[in-house]
Coordinates of C-alpha atoms and ligand atoms in Angstrom, one line a residue:
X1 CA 134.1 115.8 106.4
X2 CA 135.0 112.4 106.2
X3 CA 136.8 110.7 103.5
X4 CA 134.3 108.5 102.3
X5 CA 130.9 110.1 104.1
X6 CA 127.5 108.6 103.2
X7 CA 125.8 111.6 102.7
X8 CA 127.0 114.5 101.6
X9 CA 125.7 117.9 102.9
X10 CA 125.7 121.8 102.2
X11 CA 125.1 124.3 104.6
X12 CA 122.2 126.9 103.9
X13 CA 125.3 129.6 102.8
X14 CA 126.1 127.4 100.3
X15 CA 123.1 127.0 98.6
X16 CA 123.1 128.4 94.6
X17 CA 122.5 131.7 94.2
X18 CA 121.0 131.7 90.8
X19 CA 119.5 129.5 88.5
X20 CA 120.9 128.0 85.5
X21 CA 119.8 128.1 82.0
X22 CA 120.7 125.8 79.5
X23 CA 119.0 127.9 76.8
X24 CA 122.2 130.3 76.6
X25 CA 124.6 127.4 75.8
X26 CA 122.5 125.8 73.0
X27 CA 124.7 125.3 70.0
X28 CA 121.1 125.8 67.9
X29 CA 118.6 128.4 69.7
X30 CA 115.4 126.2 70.2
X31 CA 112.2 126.2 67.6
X32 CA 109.3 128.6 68.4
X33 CA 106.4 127.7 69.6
X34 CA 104.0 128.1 67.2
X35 CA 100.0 129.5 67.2
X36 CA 97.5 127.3 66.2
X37 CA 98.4 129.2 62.7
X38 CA 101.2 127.9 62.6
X39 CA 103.1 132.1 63.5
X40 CA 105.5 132.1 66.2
X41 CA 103.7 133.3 69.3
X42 CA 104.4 136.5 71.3
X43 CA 104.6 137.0 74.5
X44 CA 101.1 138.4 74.9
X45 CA 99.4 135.4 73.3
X46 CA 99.8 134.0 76.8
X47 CA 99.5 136.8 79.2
X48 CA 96.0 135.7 80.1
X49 CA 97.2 131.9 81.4
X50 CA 100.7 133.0 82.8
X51 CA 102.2 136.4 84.4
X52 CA 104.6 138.5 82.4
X53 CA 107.4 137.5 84.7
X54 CA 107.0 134.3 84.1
X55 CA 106.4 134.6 80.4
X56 CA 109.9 136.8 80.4
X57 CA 111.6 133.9 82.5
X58 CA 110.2 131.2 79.9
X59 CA 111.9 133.3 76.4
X60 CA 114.9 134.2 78.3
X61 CA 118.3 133.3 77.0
X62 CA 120.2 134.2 80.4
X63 CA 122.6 131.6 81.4
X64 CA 122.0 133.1 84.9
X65 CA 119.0 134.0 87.1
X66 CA 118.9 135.4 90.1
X67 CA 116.5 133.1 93.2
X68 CA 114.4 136.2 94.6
X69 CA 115.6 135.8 98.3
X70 CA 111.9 135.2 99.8
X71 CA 111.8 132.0 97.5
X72 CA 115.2 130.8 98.8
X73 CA 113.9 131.5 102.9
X74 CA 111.4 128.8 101.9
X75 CA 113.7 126.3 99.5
X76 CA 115.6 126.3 102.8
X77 CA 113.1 124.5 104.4
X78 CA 114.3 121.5 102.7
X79 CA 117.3 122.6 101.1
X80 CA 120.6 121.9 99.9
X81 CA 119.1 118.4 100.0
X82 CA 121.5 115.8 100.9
X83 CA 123.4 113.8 98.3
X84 CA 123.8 110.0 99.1
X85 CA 126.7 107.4 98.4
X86 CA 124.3 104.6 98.0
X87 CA 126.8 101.9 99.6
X88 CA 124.6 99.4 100.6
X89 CA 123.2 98.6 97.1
X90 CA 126.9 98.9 95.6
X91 CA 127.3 96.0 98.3
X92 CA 124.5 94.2 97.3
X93 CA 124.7 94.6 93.6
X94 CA 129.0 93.8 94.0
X95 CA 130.0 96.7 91.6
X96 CA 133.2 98.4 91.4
X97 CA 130.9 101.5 90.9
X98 CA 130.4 104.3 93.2
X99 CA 126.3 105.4 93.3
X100 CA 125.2 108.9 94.3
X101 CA 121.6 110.1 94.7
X102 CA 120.4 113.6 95.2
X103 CA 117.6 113.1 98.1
X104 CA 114.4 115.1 96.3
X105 CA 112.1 113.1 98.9
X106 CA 112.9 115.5 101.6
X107 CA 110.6 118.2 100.8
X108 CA 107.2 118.4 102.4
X109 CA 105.2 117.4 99.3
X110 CA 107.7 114.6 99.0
X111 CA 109.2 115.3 95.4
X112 CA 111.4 117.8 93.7
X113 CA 108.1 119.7 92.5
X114 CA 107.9 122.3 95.3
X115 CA 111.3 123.5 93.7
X116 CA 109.2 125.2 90.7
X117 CA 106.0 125.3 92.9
X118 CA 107.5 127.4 95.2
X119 CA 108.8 129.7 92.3
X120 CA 105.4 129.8 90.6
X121 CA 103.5 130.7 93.3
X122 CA 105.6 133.8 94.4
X123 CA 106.1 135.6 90.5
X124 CA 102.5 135.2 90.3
X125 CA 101.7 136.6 93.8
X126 CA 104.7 139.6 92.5
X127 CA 102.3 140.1 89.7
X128 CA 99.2 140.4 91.5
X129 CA 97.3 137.5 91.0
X130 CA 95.2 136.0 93.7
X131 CA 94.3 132.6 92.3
X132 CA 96.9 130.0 91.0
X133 CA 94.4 127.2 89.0
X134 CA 96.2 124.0 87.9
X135 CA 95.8 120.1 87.1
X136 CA 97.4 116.9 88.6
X137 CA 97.4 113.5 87.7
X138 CA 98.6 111.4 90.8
X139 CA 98.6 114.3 93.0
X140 CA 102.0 114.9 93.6
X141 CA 101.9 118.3 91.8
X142 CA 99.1 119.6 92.9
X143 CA 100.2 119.2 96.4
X144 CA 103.5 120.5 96.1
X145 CA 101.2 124.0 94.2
X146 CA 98.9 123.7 97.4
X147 CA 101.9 123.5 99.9
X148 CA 103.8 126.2 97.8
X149 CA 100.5 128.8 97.7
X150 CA 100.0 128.1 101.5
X151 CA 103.6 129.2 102.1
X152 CA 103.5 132.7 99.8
X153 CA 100.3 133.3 100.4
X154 CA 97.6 132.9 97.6
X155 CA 94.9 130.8 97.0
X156 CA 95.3 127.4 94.5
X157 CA 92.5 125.6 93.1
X158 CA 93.5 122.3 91.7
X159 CA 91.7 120.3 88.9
X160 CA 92.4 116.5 89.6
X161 CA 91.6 113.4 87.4
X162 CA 88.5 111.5 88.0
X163 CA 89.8 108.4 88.8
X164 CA 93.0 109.6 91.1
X165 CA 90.2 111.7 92.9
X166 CA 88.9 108.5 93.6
X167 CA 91.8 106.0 94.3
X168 CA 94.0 108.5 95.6
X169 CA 92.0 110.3 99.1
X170 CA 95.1 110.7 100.6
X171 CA 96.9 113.0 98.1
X172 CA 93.5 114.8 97.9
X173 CA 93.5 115.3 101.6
X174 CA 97.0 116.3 102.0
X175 CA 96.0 119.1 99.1
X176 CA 92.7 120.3 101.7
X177 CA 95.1 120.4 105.0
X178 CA 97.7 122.7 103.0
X179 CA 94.4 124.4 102.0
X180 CA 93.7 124.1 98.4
X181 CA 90.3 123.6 97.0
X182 CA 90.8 120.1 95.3
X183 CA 88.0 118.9 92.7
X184 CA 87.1 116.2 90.5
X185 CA 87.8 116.9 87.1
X186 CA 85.6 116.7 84.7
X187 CA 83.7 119.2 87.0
X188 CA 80.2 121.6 86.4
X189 CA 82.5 124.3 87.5
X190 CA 83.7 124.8 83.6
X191 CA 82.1 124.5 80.5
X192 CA 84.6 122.4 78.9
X193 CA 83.7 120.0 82.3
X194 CA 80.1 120.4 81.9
X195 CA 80.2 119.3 78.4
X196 CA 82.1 116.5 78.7
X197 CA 80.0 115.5 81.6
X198 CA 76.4 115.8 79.6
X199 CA 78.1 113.6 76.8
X200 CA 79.9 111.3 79.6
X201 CA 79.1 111.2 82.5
X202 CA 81.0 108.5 84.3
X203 CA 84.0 109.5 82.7
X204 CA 87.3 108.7 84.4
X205 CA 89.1 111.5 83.0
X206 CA 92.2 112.5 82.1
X207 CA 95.4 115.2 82.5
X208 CA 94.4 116.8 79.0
X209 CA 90.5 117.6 80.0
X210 CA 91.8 118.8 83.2
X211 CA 94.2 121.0 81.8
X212 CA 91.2 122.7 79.7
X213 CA 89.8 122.7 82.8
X214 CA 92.3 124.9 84.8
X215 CA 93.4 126.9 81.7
X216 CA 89.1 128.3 81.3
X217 CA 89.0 129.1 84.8
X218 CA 92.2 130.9 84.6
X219 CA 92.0 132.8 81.7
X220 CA 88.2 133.9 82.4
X221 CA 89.2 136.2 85.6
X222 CA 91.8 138.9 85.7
X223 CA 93.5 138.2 89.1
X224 CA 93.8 134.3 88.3
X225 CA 96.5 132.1 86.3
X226 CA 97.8 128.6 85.8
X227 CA 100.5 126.8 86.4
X228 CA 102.1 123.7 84.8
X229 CA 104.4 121.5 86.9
X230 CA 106.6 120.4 84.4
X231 CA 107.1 120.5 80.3
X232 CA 108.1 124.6 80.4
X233 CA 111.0 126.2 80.2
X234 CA 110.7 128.1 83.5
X235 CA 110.3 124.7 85.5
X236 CA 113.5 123.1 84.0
X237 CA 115.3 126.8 85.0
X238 CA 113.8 126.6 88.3
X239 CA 115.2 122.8 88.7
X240 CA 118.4 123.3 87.8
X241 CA 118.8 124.1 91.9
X242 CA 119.0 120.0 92.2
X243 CA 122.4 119.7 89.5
X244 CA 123.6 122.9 90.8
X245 CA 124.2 121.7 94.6
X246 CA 125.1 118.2 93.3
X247 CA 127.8 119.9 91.8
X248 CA 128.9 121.5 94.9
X249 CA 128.7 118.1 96.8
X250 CA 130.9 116.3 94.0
X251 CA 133.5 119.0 94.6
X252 CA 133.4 118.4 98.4
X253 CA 134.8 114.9 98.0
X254 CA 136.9 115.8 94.9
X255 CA 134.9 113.3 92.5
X256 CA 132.8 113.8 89.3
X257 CA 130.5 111.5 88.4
X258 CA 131.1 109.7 84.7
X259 CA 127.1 109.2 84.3
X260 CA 124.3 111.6 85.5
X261 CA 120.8 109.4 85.1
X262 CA 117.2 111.1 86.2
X263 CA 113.9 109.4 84.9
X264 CA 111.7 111.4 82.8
X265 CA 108.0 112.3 82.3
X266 CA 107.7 115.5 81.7
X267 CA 111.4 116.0 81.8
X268 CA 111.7 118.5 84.6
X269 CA 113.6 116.4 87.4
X270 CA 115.9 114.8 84.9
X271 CA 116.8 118.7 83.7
X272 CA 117.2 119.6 86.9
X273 CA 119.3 117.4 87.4
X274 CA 121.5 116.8 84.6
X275 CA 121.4 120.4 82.8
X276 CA 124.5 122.1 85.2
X277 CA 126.2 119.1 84.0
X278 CA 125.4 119.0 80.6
X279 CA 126.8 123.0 80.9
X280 CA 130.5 120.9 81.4
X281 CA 129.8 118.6 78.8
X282 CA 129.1 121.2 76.4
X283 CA 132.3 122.6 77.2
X284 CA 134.6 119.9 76.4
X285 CA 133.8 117.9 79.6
X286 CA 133.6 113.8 78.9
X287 CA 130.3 111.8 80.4
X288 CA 126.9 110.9 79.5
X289 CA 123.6 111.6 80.6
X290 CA 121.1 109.3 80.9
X291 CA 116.4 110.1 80.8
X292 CA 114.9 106.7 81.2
X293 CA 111.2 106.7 80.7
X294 CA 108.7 103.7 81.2
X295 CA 107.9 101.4 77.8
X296 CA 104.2 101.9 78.0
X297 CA 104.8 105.4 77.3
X298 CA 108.3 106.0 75.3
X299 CA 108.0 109.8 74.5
X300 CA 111.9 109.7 74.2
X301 CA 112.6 106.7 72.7
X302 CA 109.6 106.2 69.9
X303 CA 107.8 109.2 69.8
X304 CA 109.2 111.7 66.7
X305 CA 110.2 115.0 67.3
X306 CA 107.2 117.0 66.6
X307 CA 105.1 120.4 66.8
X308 CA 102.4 119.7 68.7
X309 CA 100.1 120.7 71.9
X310 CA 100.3 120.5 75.3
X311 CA 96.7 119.3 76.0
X312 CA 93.9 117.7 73.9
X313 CA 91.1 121.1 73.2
X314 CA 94.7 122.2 72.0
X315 CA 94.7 125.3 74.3
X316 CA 98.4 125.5 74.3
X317 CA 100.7 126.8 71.6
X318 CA 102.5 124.3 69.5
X319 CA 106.0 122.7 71.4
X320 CA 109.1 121.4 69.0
X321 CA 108.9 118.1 71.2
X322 CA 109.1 114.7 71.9
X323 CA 105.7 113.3 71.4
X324 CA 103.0 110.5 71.0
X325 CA 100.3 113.0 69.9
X326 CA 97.9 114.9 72.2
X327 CA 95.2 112.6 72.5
X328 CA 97.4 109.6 74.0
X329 CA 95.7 107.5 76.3
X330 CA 98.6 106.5 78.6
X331 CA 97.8 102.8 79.9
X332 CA 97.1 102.4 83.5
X333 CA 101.1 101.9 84.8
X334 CA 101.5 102.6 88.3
X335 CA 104.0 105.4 87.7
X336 CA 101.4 108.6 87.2
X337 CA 104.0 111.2 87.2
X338 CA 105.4 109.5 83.7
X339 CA 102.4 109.2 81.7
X340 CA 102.5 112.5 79.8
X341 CA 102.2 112.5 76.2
X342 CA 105.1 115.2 75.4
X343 CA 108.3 115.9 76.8
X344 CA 109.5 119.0 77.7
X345 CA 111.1 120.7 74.5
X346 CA 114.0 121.7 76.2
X347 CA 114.9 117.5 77.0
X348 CA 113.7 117.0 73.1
X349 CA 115.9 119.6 72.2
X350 CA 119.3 118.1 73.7
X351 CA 118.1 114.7 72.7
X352 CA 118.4 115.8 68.8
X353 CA 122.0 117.5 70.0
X354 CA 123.2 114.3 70.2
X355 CA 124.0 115.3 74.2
X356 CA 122.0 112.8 76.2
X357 CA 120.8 109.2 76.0
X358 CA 117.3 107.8 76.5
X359 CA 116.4 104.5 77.3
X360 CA 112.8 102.7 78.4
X361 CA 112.3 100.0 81.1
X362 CA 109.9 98.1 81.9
X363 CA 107.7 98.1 85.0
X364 CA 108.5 94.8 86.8
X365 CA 112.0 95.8 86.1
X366 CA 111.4 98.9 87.8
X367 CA 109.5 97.6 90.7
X368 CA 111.9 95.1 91.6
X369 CA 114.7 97.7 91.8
X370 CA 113.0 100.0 93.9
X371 CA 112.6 97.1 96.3
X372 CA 116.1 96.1 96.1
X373 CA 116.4 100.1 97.1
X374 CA 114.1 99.5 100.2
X375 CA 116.1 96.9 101.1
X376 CA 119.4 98.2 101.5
X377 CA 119.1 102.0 101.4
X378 CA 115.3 101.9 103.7
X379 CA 114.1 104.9 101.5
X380 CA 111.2 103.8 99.5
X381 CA 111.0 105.5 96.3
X382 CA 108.3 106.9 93.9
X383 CA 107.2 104.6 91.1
X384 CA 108.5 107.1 88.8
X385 CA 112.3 107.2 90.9
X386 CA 112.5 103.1 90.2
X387 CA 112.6 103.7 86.4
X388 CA 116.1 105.8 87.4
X389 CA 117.1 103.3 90.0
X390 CA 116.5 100.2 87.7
X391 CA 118.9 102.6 84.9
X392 CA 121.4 102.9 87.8
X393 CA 121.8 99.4 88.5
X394 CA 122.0 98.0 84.8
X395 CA 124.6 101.0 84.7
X396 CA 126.3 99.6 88.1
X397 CA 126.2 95.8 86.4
X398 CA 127.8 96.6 83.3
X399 CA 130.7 98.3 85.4
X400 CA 131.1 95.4 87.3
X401 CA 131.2 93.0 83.9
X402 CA 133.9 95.8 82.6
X403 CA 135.7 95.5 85.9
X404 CA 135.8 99.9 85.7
X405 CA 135.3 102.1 88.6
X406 CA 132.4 104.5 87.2
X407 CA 131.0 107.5 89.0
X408 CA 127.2 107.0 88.9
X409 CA 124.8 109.8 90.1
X410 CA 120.5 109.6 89.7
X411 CA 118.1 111.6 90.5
X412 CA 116.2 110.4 93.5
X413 CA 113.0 112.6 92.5
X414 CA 110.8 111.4 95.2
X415 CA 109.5 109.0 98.0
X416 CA 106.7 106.2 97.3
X417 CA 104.9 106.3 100.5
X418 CA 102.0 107.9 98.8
X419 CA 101.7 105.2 96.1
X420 CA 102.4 102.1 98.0
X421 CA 99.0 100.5 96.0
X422 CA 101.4 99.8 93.5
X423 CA 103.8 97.9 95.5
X424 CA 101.0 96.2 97.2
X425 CA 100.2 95.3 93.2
X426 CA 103.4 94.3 92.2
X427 CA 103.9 92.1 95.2
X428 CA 100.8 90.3 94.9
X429 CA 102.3 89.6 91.1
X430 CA 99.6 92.1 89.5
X431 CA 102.2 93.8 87.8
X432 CA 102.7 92.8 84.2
X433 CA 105.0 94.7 81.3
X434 CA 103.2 96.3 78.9
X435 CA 105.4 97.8 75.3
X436 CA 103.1 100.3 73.8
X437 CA 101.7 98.8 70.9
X438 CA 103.4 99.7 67.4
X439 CA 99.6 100.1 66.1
X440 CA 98.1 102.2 69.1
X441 CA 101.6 104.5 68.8
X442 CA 100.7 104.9 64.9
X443 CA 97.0 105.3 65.6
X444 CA 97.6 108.3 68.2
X445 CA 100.3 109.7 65.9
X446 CA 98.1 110.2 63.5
X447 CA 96.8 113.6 65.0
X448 CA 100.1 115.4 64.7
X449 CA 100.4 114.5 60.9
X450 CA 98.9 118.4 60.2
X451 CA 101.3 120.0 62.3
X452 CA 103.5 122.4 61.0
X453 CA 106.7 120.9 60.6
X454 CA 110.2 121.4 62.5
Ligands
LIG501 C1 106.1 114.2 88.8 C2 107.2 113.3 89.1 C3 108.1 112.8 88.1 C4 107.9 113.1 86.7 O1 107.9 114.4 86.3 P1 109.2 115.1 85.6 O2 108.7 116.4 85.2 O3 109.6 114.3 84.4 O4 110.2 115.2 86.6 C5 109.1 112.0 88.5 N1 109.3 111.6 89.8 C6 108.4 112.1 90.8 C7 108.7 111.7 92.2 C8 107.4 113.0 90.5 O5 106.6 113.4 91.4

């Protein structure tokens, strides 16, 4: 390998093994989740929305995990995904910094979600089960579960919001092609959908009723489950696969990067990222890590650390998280995959650690980075990516004012070519910043004030 290569790449033998789990380096084990009653849950409490092997995967306290091999054969499909030395935008930006991106875009779905999707898909064909249900917002997880139940071989039925349904016919179609059945959600296929439909029935919908949606159909029919993209345990463990070979491609090139950046919605690409490294930071090693989330919906950086549910008919059990209570409206920003109201507790937890950073950007900030992306790198990221872009170059600026030599590496979660309405937006000047409101964040808080307490 060169000295100084542009991209850095692992051959399929060197591809990780086995998964890594934060959970068994915790300095404080993580809060229960919590029944509606406010008991810790057991494990059979959710054997009817998720298989047992999943359930075991998502109370483990492992630091290692085994990849079954027929997930791997498929991972490799895509995998080790190339890691980047972004020297074009260190040119443009004229930083003494050096900035690394892991390539998630190179998967067929287009983001790091087939990593978990993949996963999913075969423990619940190990168990048995014949139908996978799920929801997605913008579409990019319920293509990467349609792609991923295609591969293994069971059937996926995927609840999608109204309005996405609508704007978004080519995520929708891409679902179809891989096979999926792909509806609009609120539907007259549940009765949570049907009643929501008598009371509105132009509705645009959102990710909590489709949720409810998916989690009725599943839980109604033995050989059928759900799966959630993001938020759980199991899909930061199954993530960890992205930090894991970024490690192995720092070590190739004898370098170590001095900040580790990843933006975050429900959390699961910045832990994938950043948890192998947060492993050597817990053990003594010096850098920071870096979850930058989007202003109009700060889970992170405004919303308290909370018990409170997944969804809004509170069908989940109650998460220690991050949170901006369950019946958030997010408002219409172009980056769908960041407009959850939680964060995965996991994220929340090493927040309170005192181990990572958040920060919140704007949009236009965003935006304008991820052009300055196109521009020198070609790749044209996700809306979601730019928020970790826009964090890498205020990172790669304030090197430059210190005159230091930092090792920068982000998390490149995915490509934008599915989402280019919102560039067309931007450039057009449609895009405007929008801070969340200090009295809608109170207002929407207000709903976790009877939660049982951390
Ligand atoms: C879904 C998605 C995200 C946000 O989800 P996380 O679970 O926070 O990773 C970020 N980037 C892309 C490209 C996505 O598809």
């Amino acid at each position: 390998m060169s000295q100084d290569p542009t991209k850095i790449i692992l051959t399929e033998d060197e591809m990780p093994r086995q998964w890594y789990n934060i959970q068994a380096d915790l300095s404080k084990p993580m809060p229960m989740p919590l029944g509606l009653d406010g008991q810790p849950i057991k494990p059979d409490d959710l054997a009817k929305v998720f298989p047992m092997n999943i359930i075991e995967q998502e109370m483990s306290t492992e630091r290692w995990i085994d990849i079954p091999e027929p997930v791997l054969e498929i991972l490799k499909l895509w995998r080790p995904s190339p890691l980047y030395r972004a020297k074009r935008l260190e040119q443009a930006l004229g930083t003494p910094a050096k900035i690394y991106y892991k390539h998630e875009g190179v998967s067929p779905a287009g983001s790091h979600k087939p990593n978990t999707a993949v996963a999913q898909a075969y423990y619940n064909k190990e168990f048995g089960i014949k139908y996978l249900t799920t929801e997605t917002g913008a579409g990019q997880w319920g293509s990467a579960l349609a792609m991923s139940c295609k591969l293994i071989g069971i059937e996926c039925k995927v609840f999608m919001v109204r309005i996405s349904f609508d704007h978004k016919p080519f995520r929708k179609t891409m679902m179809k092609t891989w096979g999926a059945d792909c509806m609009a959600s609120p539907s007259n296929l549940t009765e949570i959908g049907r009643k929501i439909l008598a009371e509105q029935p132009d509705t645009p919908g959102s990710l909590g009723i489709a949720i409810s949606e998916a989690i009725e159909q599943a839980v109604e029919r033995e050989d059928t489950r759900y799966a959630l993209g993001s938020v759980l345990n199991h899909v930061m463990l199954h993530q960890s696969i992205i930090g894991l070979e970024a490690k192995k491609q720092f070590e190739k090139i004898g370098t170590y990067p001095d900040v580790v950046i990843g933006c975050a919605g429900g959390g699961s690409n910045f832990a994938g990222i950043s948890f192998p490294f947060l492993y050597d930071k817990i053990h003594g090693k010096e850098l920071r890590v870096v979850a930058t989330e989007p202003e109009a919906c700060p889970t992170l950086t405004r919303g308290p650390y909370v018990y409170d549910t997944g969804d809004v008919a509170k069908m989940t059990p109650l998460l220690a998280m991050h949170s901006l209570g369950h019946g958030f409206i997010p408002p219409a920003i172009h980056a769908g995959g960041l407009r959850y109201h939680g964060m995965a507790p996991l994220v929340s937890h090493v927040l309170e650690e005192g181990l990572i950073e958040a920060t919140a950007l704007g949009q236009t900030e965003c935006y304008e980075a991820a052009l300055l992306f196109a521009h020198t790198e070609g790749f044209i990221p996700a809306p979601e990516t730019s928020h970790a872009i826009a964090q890498t170059i205020r990172e790669a600026k304030q090197a430059k004012e210190e005159g230091k030599e930092k090792v920068i590496l982000m998390n490149w979660s995915g490509h934008g070519l599915m989402d280019l309405q919102g560039y067309d937006a931007y450039m057009s000047g449609k895009i405007e910043d929008y801070p969340l409101p200090e009295e809608l964040l109170q207002q929407s808080l207000a709903a976790v004030k009877d939660h049982p307490k951390i």
